[in-house]
XYZ file of C-alpha atoms in Angstrom:
548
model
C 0.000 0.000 0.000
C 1.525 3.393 -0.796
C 2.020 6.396 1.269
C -0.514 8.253 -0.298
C -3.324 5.575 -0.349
C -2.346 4.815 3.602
C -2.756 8.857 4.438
C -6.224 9.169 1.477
C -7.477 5.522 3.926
C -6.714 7.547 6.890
C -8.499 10.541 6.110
C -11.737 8.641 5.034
C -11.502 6.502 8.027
C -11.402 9.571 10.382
C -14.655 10.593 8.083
C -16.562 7.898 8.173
C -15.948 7.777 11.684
C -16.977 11.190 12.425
C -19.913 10.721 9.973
C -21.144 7.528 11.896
C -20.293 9.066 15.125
C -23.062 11.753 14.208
C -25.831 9.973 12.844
C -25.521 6.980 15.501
C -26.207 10.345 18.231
C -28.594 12.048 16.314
C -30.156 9.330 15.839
C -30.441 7.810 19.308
C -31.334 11.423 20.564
C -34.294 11.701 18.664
C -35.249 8.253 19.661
C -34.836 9.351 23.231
C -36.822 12.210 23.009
C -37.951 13.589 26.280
C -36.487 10.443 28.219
C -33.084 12.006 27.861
C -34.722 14.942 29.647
C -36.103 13.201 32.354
C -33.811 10.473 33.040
C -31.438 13.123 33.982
C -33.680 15.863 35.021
C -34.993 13.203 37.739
C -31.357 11.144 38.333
C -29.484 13.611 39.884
C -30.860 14.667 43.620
C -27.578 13.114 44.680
C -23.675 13.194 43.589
C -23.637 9.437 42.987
C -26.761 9.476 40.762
C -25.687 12.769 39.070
C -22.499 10.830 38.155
C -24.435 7.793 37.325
C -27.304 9.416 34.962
C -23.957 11.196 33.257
C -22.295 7.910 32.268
C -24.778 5.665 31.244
C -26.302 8.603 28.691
C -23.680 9.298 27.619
C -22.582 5.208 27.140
C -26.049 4.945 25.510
C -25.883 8.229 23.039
C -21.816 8.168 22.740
C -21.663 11.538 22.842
C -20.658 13.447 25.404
C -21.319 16.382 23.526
C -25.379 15.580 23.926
C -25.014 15.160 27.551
C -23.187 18.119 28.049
C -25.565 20.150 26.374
C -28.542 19.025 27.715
C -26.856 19.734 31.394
C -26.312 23.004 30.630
C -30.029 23.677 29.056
C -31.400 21.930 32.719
C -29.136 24.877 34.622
C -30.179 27.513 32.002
C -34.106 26.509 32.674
C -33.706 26.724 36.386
C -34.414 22.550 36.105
C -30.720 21.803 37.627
C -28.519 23.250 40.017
C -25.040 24.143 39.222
C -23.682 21.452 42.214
C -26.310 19.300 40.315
C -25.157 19.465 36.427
C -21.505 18.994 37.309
C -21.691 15.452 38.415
C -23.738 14.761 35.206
C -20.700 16.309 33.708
C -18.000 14.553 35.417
C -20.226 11.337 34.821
C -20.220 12.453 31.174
C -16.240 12.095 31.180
C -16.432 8.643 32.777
C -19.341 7.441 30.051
C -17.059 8.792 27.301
C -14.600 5.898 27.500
C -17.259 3.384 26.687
C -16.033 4.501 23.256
C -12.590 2.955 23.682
C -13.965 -0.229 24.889
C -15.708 -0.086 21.984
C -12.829 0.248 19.526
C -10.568 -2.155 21.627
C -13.162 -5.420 22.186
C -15.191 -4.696 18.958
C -13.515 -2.676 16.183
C -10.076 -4.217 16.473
C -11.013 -7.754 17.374
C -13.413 -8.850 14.456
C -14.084 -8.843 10.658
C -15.853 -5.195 10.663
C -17.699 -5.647 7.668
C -19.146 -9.034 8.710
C -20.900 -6.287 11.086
C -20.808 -2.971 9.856
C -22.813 -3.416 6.459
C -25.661 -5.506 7.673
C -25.731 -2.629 10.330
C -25.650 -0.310 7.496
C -28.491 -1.634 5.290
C -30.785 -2.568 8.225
C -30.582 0.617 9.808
C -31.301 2.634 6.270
C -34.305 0.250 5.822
C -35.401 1.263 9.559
C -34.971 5.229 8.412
C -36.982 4.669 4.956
C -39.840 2.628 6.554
C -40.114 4.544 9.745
C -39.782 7.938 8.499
C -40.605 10.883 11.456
C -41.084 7.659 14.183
C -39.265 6.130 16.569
C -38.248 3.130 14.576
C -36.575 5.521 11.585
C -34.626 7.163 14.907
C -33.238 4.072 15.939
C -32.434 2.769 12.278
C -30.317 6.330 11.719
C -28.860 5.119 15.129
C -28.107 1.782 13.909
C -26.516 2.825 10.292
C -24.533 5.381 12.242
C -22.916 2.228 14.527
C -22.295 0.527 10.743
C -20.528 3.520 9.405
C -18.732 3.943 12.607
C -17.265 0.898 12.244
C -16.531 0.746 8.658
C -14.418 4.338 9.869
C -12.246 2.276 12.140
C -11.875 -0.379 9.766
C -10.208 1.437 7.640
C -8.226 3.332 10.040
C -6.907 0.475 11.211
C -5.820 -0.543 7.212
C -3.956 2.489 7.065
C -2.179 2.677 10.171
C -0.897 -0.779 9.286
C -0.112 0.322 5.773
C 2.034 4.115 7.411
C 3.680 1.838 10.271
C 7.035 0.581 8.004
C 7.624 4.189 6.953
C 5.898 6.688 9.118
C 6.665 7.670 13.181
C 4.818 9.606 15.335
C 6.823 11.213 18.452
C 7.799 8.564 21.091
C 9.706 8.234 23.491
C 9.346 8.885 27.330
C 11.098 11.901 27.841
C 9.021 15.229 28.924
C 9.544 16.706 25.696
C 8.134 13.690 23.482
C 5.474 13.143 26.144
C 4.108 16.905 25.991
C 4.472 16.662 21.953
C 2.419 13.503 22.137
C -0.227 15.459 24.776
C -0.594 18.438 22.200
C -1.229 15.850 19.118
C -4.500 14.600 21.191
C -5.409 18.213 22.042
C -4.753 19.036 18.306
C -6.480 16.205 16.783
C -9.803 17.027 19.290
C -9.936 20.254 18.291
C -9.905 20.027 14.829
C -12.355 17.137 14.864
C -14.501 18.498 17.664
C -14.718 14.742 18.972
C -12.615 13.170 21.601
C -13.711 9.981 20.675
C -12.522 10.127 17.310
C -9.029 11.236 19.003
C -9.100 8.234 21.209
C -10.133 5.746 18.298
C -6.979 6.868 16.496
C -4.575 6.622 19.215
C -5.777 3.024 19.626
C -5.870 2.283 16.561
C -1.731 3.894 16.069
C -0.875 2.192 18.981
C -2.188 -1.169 17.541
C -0.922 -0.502 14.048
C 2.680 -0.107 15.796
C 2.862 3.389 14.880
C 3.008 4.617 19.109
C 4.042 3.050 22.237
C 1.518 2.142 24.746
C 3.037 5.169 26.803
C 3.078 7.457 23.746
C -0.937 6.479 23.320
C -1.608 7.048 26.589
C -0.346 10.654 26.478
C -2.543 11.310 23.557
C -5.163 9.596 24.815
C -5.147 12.056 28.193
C -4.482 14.987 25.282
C -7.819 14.263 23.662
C -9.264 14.933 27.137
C -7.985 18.488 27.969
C -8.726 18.946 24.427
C -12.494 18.963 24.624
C -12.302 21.909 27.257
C -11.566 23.685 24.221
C -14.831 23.029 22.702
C -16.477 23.794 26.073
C -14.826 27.274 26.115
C -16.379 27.911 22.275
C -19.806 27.048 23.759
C -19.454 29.644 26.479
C -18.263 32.359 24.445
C -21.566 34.968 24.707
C -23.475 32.281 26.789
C -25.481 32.592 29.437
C -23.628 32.757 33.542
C -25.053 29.318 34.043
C -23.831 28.511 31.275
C -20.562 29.485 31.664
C -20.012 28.080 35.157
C -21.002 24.599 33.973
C -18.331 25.215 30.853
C -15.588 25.881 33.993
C -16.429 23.017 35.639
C -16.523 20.958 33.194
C -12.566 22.550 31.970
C -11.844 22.437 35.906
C -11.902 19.078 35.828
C -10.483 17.936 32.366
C -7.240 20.084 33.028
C -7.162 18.931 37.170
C -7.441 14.844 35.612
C -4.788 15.253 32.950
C -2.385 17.227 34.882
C -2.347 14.864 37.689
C -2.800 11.768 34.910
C 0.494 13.452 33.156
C 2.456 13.490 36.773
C 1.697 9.856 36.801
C 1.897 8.800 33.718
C 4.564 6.113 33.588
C 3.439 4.439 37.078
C -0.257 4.322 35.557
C 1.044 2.998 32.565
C 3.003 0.298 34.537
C -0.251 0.024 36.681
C -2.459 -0.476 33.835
C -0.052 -2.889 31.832
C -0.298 -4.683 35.541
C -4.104 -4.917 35.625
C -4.748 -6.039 32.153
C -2.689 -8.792 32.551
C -4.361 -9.825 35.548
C -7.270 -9.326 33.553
C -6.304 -11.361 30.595
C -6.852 -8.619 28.005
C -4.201 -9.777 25.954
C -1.060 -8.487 24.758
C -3.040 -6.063 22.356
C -2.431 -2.233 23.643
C -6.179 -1.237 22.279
C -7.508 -3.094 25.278
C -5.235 -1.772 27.790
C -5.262 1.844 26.643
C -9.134 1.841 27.052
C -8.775 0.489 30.140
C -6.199 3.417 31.125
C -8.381 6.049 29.529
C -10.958 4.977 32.092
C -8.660 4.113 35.093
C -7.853 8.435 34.964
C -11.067 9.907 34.589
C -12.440 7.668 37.471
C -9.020 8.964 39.182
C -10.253 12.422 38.039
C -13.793 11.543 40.041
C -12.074 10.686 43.131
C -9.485 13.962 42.902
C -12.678 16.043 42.543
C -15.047 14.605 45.314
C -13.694 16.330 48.406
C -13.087 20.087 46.755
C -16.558 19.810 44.647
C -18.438 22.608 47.213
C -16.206 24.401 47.049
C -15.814 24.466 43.462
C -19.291 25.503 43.372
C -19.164 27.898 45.929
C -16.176 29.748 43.755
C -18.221 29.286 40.480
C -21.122 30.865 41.842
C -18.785 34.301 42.231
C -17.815 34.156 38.382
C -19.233 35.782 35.615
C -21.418 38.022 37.452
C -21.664 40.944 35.124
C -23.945 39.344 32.737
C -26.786 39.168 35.393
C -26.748 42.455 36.361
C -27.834 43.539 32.786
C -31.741 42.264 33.131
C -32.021 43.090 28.942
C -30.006 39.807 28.659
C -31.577 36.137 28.505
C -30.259 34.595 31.371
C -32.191 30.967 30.461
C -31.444 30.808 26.426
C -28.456 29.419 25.052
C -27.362 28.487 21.584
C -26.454 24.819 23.511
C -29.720 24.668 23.966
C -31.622 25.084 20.523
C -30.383 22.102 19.128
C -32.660 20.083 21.531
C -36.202 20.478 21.927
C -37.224 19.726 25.565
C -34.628 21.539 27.250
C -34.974 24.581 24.958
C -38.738 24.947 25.858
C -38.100 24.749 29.238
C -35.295 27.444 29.081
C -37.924 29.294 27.133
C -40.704 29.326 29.273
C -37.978 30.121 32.016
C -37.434 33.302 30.077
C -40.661 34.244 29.199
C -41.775 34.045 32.865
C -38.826 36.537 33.789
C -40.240 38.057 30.838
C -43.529 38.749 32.472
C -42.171 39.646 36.475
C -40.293 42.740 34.709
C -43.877 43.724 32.982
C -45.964 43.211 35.821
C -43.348 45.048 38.040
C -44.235 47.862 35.380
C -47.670 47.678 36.749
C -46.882 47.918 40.301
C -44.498 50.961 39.065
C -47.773 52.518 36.890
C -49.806 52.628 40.396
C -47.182 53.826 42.461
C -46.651 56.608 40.303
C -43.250 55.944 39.181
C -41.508 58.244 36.972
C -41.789 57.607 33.205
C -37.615 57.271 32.633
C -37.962 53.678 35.021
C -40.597 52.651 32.836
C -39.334 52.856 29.390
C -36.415 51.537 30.667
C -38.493 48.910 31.684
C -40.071 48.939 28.715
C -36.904 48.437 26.509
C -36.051 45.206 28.477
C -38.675 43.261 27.881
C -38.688 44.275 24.376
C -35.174 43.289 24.088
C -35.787 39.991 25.713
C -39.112 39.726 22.998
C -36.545 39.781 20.524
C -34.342 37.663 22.108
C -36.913 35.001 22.236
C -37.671 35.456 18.875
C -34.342 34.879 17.906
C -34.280 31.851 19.985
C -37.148 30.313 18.453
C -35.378 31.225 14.912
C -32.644 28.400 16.256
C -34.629 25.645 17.732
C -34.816 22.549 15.876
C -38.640 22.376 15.324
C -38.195 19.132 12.895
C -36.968 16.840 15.600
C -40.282 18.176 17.886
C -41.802 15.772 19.558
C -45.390 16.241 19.627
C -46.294 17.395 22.902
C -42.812 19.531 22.183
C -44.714 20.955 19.106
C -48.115 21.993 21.503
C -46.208 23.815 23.636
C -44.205 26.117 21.455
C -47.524 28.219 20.772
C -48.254 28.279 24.234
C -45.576 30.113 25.290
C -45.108 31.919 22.494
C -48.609 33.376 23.015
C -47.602 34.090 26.822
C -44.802 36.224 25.431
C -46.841 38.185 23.497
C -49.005 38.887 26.222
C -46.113 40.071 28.636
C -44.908 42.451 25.605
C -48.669 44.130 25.691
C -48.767 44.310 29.371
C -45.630 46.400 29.253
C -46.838 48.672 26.192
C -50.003 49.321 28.179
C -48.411 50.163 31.390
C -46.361 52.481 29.468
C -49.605 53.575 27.852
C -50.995 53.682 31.289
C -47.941 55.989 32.401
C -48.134 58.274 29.751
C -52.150 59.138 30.320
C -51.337 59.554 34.001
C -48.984 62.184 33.244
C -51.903 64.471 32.536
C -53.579 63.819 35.202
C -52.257 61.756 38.942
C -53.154 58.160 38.543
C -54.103 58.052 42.300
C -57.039 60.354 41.931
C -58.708 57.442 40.284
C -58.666 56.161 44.015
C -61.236 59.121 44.486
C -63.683 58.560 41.919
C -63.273 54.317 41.637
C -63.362 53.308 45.200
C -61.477 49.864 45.329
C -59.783 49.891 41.018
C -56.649 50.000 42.253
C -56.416 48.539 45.056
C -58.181 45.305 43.164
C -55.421 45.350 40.737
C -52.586 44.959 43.232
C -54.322 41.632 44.468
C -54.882 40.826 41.069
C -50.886 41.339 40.378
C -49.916 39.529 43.177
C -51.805 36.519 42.472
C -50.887 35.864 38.455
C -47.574 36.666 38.894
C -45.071 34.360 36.823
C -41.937 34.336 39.281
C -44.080 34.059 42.429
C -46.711 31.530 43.314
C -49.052 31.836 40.565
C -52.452 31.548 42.343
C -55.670 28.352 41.185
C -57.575 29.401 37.531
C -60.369 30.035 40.179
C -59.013 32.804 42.377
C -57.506 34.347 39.142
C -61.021 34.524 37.617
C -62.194 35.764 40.992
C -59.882 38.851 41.484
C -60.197 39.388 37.693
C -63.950 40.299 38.222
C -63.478 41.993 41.234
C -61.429 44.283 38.878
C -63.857 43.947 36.012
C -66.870 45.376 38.300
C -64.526 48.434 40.184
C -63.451 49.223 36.981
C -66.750 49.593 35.182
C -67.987 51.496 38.231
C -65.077 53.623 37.821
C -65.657 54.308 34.355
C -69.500 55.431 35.216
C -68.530 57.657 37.830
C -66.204 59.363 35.599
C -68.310 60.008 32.116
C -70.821 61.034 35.164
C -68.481 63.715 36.577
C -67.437 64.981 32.731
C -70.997 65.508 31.689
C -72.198 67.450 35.205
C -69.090 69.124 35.073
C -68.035 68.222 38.301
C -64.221 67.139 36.040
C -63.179 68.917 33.232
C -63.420 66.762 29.931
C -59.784 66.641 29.085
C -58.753 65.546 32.873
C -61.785 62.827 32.462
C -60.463 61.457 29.456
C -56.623 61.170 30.275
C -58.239 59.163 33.281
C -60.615 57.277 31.480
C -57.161 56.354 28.823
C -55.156 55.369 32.121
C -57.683 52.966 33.595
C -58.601 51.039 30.206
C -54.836 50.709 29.686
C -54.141 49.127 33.216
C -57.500 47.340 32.398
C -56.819 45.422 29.485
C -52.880 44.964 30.963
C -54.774 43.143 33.572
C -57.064 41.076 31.663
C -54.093 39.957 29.466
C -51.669 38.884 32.658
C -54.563 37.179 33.457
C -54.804 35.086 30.338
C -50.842 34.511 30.948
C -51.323 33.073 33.809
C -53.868 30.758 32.846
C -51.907 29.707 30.252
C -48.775 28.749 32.341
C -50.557 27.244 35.243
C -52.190 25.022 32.300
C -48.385 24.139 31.411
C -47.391 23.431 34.606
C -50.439 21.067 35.302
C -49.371 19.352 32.212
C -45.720 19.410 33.470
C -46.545 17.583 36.534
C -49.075 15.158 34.927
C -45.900 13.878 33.038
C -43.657 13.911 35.270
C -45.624 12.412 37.854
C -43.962 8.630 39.253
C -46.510 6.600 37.459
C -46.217 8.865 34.359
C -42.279 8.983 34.499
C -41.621 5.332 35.303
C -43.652 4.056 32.281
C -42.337 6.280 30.238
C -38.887 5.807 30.985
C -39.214 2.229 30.394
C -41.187 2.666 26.769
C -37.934 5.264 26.418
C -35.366 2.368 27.476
């Protein structure tokens, strides 16, 4: 085989892996669905079942990528703590390896195409028959495993083919060791995929081309490497965001530094335990096993200063907060996942709606008109924010109930943005004449509306459909009464016209800003009735095992 067939084989093997890699997760996420959500959303109350629900996703999706994401969109919807998300993360890391074990026992140990095509055609026979279904999902996911393997097939043929004439850096000196650390972190970055880093440092090492030390520091380079990708996520994320992101580079960079400081005892150590473990003499086998030995290392290192970590965390990025025109829920993570970016969504929407109906409490108070159109401004700025969001969610892989809830909130957000134009509305008439005189003529209005406020509010406790409706004609009836006693005034000419008609403007504004919070809040305490009818055990567990 010539060089330039063994480097054109290695090029399409790193393809085909990276183009199996993709479909075999996008696959198995849409065939997930919502289980992904709640297997971790309801997995985690604890570190060892944060770390638990982290590895086996991410064992079952191979992709740590997915996992990762869909912590960060449970932090950004308020679903997950911080504490919470990074021991999905961590658990991520360990579940990652299952990769290597795949390569080592299965890629490298039998005929891949005896495999890998039947895989293939199955799977595409799945996709064509089962078309926007479950079964087409799990047929993308089962041509993606064929093509995946065909990838590391043929990386394998062309390692073979580069080993007589071709070296990578060995030795065990610091210098080789760091040169063989910065190919991993090279090839991950490039690729975007530590896995595909890992399968072709196994598959060198097998093909002769590295030592099993050499692999090893690769293999602990792909690792740091994917805090790279992290950091690219972050960049203009959310805080939440970006405190999961440093966690999650907090504790590739803590593992591989201490993993580097060890390296040729853990080596030894490994070499050691596959023996006892009859693995062979293969270095596939062994490396997989190392690549897991370090990141369960990196678990241990990580257990006693994990509080604290948060606690630190918690102090970063700051800044972004303060500015209340910025989402702090949506995330571009997020968009490529349904579930989690509805939730973030409706997360926004409801912070959305506290800044408009703190616009109404302003409005009665009689706060000055700069506040308000500041006030104004941010929830029109976060309208277009959540348009923008919308833009970038992946409505084709929508599950239905997904798809019934997008309109939902969507029509919640519109109602927030009118609230706010009508308290500004509201302000604006009041300016001609004092809002509180309305007290005079319409006994209880306004004292009505401030119950009403209280009780629909998004970010409090949002009150039963039947007190809502009861406060909501308690401020129907004061208002008409109100309205009465001030046409009444203007034609007796007990109130000049123009003072009764800046009043008149003031009170329907606050009016109809009541009657639409009102249909808000019916609309989200419909949602979260839903939301807990799902979620509840009975609900969950059979769903979770339709999901599994």
């Amino acid at each position: 085989m010539s060089d330039w067939t063994s480097v054109g084989g290695l090029l399409g093997g790193i393809g085909l892996f990276l183009l199996g890699m993709g479909l075999m997760t996008d696959g198995l996420k849409l065939a997930a669905g919502p289980a992904l959500e709640r297997i971790l959303a309801y997995s985690t109350q604890t570190r060892m079942r944060g770390l638990a629900s982290g590895l086996l996703v991410t064992a079952l999706v191979q992709s740590s990528s997915a996992v990762t994401v869909a912590a960060i969109g449970f932090v950004n919807a308020g679903l997950l703590t911080l504490a919470q998300s990074m021991w999905v993360l961590f658990g991520a890391n360990v579940g990652t390896t299952m990769t290597g074990w795949l390569v080592a026992l299965v890629g490298l140990k039998f005929k891949i195409e005896m495999l890998a095509l039947p895989m293939i055609g199955v799977g595409m026979a799945l996709r064509l028959t089962g078309e926007g279904n479950r079964r087409g999902a799990l047929g993308l996911a089962l041509a993606g495993f064929g093509v995946l393997f065909l990838g590391i097939d043929m990386l394998k043929d062309s390692f073979s083919g580069l080993s007589a004439d071709f070296r990578l850096p060995e030795g065990d000196g610091i210098q080789a060791t760091l040169l063989q650390v910065l190919i991993g972190i090279v090839l991950t970055v490039l690729m975007q995929s530590s896995s595909a880093s890992l399968t072709i440092a196994l598959t060198a090492a097998q093909g002769g081309l590295l030592t099993a030390q050499g692999a090893a520091a690769v293999v602990i380079g792909a690792n740091v490497g994917t805090t790279v990708t992290a950091l690219i996520a972050a960049v203009g994320a959310t805080p939440n965001a970006k405190r999961s992101a440093a966690a999650h580079i907090l504790f590739n960079v803590l593992t591989g530094a201490v993993a580097l400081a060890l390296l040729p005892w853990l080596v030894a150590a490994i070499g050691a335990a596959g023996d006892a473990l009859e693995l062979g003499s293969a270095p596939a086998a062994k490396l997989a096993l190392f690549h897991t030995a370090f990141n369960l290392l990196g678990v241990a290192l990580i257990w006693p200063i994990a509080d604290p970590m948060v606690r630190f965390l918690e102090k970063r990025f700051r800044a972004v907060e303060e500015d209340e025109g910025r989402p702090r829920y949506l995330d571009a993570n997020v968009a490529a996942v349904p579930t989690l970016a509805l939730n973030a969504l409706e997360q926004e929407v409801r912070r959305m709606g506290g800044i408009a109906l703190r616009m109404m409490r302003e409005v009665i108070a009689g706060a000055d008109r700069g506040r308000l159109t500041r006030d104004q401004q941010i929830v029109a700025r976060l309208n277009l924010a959540v348009a923008d969001f919308i833009s970038r969610i992946n409505q084709a892989g929508m599950s239905q109930s997904s798809a019934q809830r997008l309109p939902q909130i969507l029509r919640v957000a519109r109602y927030y943005e009118t609230v706010a134009e009508l308290a500004l509305e509201a302000a604006a008439a009041a300016r001609e004449t004092p809002l509180p005189a309305l007290i005079e003529t319409g006994g209880s209005f306004l004292e009505q509306l401030t119950r009403l406020i209280s009780s629909v509010d998004p970010e409090g406790d949002l009150q039963p459909a039947a007190d809502i409706e009861a406060s909501l004609h308690d401020v129907e009836r004061d208002y008409q009464a109100l309205k009465a006693e001030l046409l009444e005034a203007g034609a007796l000419g007990g109130l000049a016209v123009a003072d009764m008609d800046a009043r008149l403007r003031a009170a329907s504004a606050i009016h109809h800003a009541a009657q639409q919070s009102a249909k808000a809040a019916r609309l989200l305490g419909t949602e979260a009735s839903v939301n807990a009818a799902e979620q509840a055990p009975g609900t969950r567990d059979r769903t979770m095992a339709k999901a599994l």
